[in-house]
PDB file of N, H, CA, C and O in Angstrom:
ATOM      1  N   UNK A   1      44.212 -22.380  37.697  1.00  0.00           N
ATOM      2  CA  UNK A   1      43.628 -23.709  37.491  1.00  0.00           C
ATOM      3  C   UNK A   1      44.263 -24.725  38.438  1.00  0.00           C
ATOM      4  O   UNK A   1      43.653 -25.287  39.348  1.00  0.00           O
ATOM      5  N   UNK A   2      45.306 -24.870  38.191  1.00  0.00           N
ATOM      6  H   UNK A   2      45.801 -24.414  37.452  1.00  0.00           H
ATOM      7  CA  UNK A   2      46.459 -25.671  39.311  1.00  0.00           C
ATOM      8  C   UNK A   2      46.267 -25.533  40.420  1.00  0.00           C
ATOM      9  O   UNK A   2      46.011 -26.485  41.158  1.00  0.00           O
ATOM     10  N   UNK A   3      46.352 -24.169  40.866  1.00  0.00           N
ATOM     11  H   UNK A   3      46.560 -23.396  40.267  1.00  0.00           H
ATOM     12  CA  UNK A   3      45.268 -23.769  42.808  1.00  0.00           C
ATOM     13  C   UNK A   3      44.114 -24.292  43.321  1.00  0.00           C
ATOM     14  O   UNK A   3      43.460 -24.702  44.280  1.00  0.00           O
ATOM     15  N   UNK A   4      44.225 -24.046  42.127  1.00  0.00           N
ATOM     16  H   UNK A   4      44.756 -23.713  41.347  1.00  0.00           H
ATOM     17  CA  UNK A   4      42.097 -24.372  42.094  1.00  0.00           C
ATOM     18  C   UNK A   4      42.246 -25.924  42.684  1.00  0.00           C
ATOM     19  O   UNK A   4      42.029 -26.103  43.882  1.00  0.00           O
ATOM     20  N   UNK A   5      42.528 -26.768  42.041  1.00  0.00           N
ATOM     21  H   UNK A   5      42.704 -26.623  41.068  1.00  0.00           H
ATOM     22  CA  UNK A   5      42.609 -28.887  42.329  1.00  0.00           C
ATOM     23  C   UNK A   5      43.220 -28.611  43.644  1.00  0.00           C
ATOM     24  O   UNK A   5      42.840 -29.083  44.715  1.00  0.00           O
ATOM     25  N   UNK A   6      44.119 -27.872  43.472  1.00  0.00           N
ATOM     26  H   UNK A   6      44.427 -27.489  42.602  1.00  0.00           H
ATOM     27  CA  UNK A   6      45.456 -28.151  45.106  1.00  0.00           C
ATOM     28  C   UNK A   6      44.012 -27.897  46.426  1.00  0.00           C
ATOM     29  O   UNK A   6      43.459 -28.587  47.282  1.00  0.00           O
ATOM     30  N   UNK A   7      43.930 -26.723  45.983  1.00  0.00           N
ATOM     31  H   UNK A   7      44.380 -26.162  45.287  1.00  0.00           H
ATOM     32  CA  UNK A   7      42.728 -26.349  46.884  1.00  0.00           C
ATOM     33  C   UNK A   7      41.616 -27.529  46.977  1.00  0.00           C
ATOM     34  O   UNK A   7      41.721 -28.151  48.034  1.00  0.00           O
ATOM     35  N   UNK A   8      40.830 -27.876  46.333  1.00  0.00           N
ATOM     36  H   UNK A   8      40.745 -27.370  45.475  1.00  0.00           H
ATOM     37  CA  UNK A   8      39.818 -28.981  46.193  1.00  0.00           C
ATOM     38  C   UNK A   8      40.693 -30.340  46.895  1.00  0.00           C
ATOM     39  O   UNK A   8      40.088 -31.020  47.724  1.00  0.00           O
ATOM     40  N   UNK A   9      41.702 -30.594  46.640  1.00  0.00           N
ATOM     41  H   UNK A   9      42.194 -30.041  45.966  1.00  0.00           H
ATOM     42  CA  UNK A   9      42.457 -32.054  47.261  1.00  0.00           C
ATOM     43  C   UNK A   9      42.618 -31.673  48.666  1.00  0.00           C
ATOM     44  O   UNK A   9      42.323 -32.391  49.622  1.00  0.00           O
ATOM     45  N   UNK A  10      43.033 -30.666  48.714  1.00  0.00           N
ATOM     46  H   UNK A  10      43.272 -30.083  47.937  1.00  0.00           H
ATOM     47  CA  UNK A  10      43.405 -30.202  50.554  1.00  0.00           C
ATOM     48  C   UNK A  10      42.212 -30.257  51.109  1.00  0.00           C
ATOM     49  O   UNK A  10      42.299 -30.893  52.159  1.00  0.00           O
ATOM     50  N   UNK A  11      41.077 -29.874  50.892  1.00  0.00           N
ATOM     51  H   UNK A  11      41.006 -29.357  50.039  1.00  0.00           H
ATOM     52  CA  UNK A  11      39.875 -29.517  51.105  1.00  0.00           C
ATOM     53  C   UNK A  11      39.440 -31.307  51.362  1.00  0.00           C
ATOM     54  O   UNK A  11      38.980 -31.570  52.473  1.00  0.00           O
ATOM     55  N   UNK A  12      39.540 -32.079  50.694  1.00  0.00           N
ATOM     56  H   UNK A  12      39.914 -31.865  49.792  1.00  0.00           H
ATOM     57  CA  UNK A  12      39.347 -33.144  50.865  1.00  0.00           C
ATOM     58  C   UNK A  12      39.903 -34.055  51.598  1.00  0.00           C
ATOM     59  O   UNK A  12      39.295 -35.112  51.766  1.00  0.00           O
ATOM     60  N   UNK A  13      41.317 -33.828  52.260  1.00  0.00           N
ATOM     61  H   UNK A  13      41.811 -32.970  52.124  1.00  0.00           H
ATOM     62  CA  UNK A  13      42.687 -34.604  52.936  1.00  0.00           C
ATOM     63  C   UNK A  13      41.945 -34.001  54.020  1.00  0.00           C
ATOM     64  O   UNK A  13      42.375 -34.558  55.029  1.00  0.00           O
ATOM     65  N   UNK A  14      40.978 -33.081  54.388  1.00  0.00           N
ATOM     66  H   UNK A  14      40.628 -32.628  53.568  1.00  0.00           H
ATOM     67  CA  UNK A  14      41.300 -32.490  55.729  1.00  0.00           C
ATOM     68  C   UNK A  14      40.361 -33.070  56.226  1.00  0.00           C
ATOM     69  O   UNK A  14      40.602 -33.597  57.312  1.00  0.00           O
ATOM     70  N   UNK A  15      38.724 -33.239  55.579  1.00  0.00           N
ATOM     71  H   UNK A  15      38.529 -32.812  54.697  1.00  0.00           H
ATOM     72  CA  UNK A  15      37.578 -33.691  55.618  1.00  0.00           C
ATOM     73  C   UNK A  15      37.561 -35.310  55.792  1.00  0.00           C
ATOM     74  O   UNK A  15      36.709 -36.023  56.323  1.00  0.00           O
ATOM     75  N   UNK A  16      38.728 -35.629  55.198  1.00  0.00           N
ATOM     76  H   UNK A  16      39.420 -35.050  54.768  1.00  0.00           H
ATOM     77  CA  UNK A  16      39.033 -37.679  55.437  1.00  0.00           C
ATOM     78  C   UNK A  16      39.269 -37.689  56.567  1.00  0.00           C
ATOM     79  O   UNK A  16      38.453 -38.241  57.305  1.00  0.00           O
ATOM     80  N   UNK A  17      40.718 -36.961  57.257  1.00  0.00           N
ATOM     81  H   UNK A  17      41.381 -36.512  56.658  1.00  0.00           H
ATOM     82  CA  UNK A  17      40.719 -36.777  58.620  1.00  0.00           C
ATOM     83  C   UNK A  17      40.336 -36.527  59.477  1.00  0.00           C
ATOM     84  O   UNK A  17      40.782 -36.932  60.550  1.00  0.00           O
ATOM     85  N   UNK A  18      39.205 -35.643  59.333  1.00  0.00           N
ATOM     86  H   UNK A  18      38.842 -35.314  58.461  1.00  0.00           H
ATOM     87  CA  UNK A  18      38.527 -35.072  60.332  1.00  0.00           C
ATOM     88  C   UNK A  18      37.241 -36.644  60.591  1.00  0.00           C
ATOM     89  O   UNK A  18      36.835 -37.056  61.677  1.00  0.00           O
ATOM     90  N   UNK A  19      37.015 -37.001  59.692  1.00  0.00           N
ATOM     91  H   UNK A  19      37.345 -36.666  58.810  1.00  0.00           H
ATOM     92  CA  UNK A  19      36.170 -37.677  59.437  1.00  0.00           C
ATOM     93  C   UNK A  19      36.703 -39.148  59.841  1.00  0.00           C
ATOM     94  O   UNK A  19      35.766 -39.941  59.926  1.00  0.00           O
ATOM     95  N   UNK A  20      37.850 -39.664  60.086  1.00  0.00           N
ATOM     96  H   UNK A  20      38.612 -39.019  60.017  1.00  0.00           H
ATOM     97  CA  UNK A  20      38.061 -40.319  60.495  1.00  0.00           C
ATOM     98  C   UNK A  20      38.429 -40.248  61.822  1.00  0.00           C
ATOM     99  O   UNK A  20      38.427 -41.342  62.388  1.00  0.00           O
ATOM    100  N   UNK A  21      38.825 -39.061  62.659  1.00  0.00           N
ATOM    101  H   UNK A  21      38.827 -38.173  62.200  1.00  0.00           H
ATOM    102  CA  UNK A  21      39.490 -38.475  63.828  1.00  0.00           C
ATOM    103  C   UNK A  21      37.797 -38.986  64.448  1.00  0.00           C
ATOM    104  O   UNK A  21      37.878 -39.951  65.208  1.00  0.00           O
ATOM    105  N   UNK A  22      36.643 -38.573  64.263  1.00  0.00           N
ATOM    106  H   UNK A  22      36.577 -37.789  63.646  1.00  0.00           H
ATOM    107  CA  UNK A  22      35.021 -38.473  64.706  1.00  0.00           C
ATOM    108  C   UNK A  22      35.039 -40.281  64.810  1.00  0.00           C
ATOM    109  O   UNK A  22      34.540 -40.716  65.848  1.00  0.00           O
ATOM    110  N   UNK A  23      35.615 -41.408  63.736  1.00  0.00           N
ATOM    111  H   UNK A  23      36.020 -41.055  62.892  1.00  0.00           H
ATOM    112  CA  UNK A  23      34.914 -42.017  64.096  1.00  0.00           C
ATOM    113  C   UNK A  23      35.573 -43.045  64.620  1.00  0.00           C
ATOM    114  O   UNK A  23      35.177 -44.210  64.563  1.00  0.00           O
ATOM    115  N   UNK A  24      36.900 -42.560  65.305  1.00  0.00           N
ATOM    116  H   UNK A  24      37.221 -41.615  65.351  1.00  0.00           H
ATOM    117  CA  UNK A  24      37.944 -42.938  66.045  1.00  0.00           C
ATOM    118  C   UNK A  24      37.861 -42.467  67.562  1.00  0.00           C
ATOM    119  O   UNK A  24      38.762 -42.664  68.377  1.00  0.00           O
ATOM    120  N   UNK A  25      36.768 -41.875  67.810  1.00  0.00           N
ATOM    121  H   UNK A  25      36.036 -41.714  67.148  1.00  0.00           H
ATOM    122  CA  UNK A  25      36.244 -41.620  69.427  1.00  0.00           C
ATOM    123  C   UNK A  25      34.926 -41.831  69.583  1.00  0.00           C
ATOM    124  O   UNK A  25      34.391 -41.866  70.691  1.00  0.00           O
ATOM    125  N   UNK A  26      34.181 -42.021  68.243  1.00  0.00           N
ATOM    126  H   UNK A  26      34.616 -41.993  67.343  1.00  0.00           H
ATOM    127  CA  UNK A  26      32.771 -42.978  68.065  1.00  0.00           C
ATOM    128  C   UNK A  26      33.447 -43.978  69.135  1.00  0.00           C
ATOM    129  O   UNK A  26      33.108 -44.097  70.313  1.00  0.00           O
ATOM    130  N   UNK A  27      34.628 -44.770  68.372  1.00  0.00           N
ATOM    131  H   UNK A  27      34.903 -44.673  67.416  1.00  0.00           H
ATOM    132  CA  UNK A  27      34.945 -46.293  68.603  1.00  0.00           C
ATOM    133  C   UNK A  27      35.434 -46.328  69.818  1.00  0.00           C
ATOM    134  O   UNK A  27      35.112 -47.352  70.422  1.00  0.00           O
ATOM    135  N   UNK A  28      36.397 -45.254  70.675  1.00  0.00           N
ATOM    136  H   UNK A  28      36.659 -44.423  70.185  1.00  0.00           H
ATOM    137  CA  UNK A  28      36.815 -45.313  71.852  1.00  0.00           C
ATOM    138  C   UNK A  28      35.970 -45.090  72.526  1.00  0.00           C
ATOM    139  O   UNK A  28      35.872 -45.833  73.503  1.00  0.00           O
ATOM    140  N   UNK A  29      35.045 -44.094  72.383  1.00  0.00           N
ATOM    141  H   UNK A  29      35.124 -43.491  71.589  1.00  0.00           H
ATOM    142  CA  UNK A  29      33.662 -44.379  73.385  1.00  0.00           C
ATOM    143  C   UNK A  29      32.911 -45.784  73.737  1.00  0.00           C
ATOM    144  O   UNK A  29      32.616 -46.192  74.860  1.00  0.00           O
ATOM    145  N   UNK A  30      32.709 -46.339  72.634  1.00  0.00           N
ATOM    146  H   UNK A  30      32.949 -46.007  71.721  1.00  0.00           H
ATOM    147  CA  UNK A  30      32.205 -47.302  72.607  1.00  0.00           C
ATOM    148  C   UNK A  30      32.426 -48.738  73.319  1.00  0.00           C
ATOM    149  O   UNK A  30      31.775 -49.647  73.834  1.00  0.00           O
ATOM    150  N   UNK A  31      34.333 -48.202  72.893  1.00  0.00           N
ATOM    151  H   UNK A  31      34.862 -47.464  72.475  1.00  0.00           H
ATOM    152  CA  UNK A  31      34.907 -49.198  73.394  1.00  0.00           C
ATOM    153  C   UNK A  31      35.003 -49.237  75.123  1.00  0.00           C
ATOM    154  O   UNK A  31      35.131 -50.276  75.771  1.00  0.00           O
ATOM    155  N   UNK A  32      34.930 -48.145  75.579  1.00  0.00           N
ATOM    156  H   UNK A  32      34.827 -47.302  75.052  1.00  0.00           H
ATOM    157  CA  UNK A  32      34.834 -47.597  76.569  1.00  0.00           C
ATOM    158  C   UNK A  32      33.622 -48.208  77.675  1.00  0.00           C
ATOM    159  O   UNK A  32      33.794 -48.625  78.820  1.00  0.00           O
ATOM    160  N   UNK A  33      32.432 -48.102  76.933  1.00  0.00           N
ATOM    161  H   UNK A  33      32.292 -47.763  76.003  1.00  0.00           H
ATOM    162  CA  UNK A  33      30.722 -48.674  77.407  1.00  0.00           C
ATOM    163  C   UNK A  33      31.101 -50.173  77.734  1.00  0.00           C
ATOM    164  O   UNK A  33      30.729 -50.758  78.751  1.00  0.00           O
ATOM    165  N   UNK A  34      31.866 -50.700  76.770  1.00  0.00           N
ATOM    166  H   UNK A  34      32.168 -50.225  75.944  1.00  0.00           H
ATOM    167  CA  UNK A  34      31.647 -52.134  76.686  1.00  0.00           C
ATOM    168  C   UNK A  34      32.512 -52.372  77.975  1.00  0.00           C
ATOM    169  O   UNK A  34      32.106 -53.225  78.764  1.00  0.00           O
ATOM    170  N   UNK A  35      33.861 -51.576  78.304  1.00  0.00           N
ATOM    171  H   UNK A  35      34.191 -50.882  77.664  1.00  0.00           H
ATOM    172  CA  UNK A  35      34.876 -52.255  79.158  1.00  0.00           C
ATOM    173  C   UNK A  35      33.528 -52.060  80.793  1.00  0.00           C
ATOM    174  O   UNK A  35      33.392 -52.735  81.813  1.00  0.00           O
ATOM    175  N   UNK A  36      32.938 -51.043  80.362  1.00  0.00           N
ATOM    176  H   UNK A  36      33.049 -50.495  79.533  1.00  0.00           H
ATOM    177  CA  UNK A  36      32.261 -50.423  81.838  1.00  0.00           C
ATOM    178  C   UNK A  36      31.059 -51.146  81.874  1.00  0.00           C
ATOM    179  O   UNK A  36      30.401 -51.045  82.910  1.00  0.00           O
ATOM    180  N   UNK A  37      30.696 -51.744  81.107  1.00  0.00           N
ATOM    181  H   UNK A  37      31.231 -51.825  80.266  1.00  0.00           H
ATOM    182  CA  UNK A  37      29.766 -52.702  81.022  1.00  0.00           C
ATOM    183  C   UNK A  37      29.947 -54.202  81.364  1.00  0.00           C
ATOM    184  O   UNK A  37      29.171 -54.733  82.158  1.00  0.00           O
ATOM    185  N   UNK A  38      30.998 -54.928  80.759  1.00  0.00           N
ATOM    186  H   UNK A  38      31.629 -54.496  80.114  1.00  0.00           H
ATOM    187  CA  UNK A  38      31.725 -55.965  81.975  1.00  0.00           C
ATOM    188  C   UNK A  38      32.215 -56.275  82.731  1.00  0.00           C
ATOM    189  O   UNK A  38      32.673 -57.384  83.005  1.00  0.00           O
ATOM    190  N   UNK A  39      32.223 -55.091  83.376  1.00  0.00           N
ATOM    191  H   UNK A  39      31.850 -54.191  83.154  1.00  0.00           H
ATOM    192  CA  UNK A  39      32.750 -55.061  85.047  1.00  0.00           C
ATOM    193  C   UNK A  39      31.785 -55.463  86.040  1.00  0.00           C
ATOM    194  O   UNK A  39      32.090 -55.465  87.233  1.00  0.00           O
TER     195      UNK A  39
END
């Protein structure tokens, strides 16, 4: 039972990160367009 949650929370810590890692090069891309765009 105890494995079981550990498992489900890890499963979830990895998916926040990953998920935030995606929209942390969304933003550097982006940020990226804009610098190449006011030049």
């Amino acid at each position: 039972m105890v494995q079981g949650w550990a498992g489900v929370a890890h499963n979830s810590i990895i998916e926040k990160v990953q998920y935030n890692e995606e929209q942390e090069m969304k933003a550097q891309a982006t940020r990226l367009k804009r610098v190449k765009a006011s030049k």
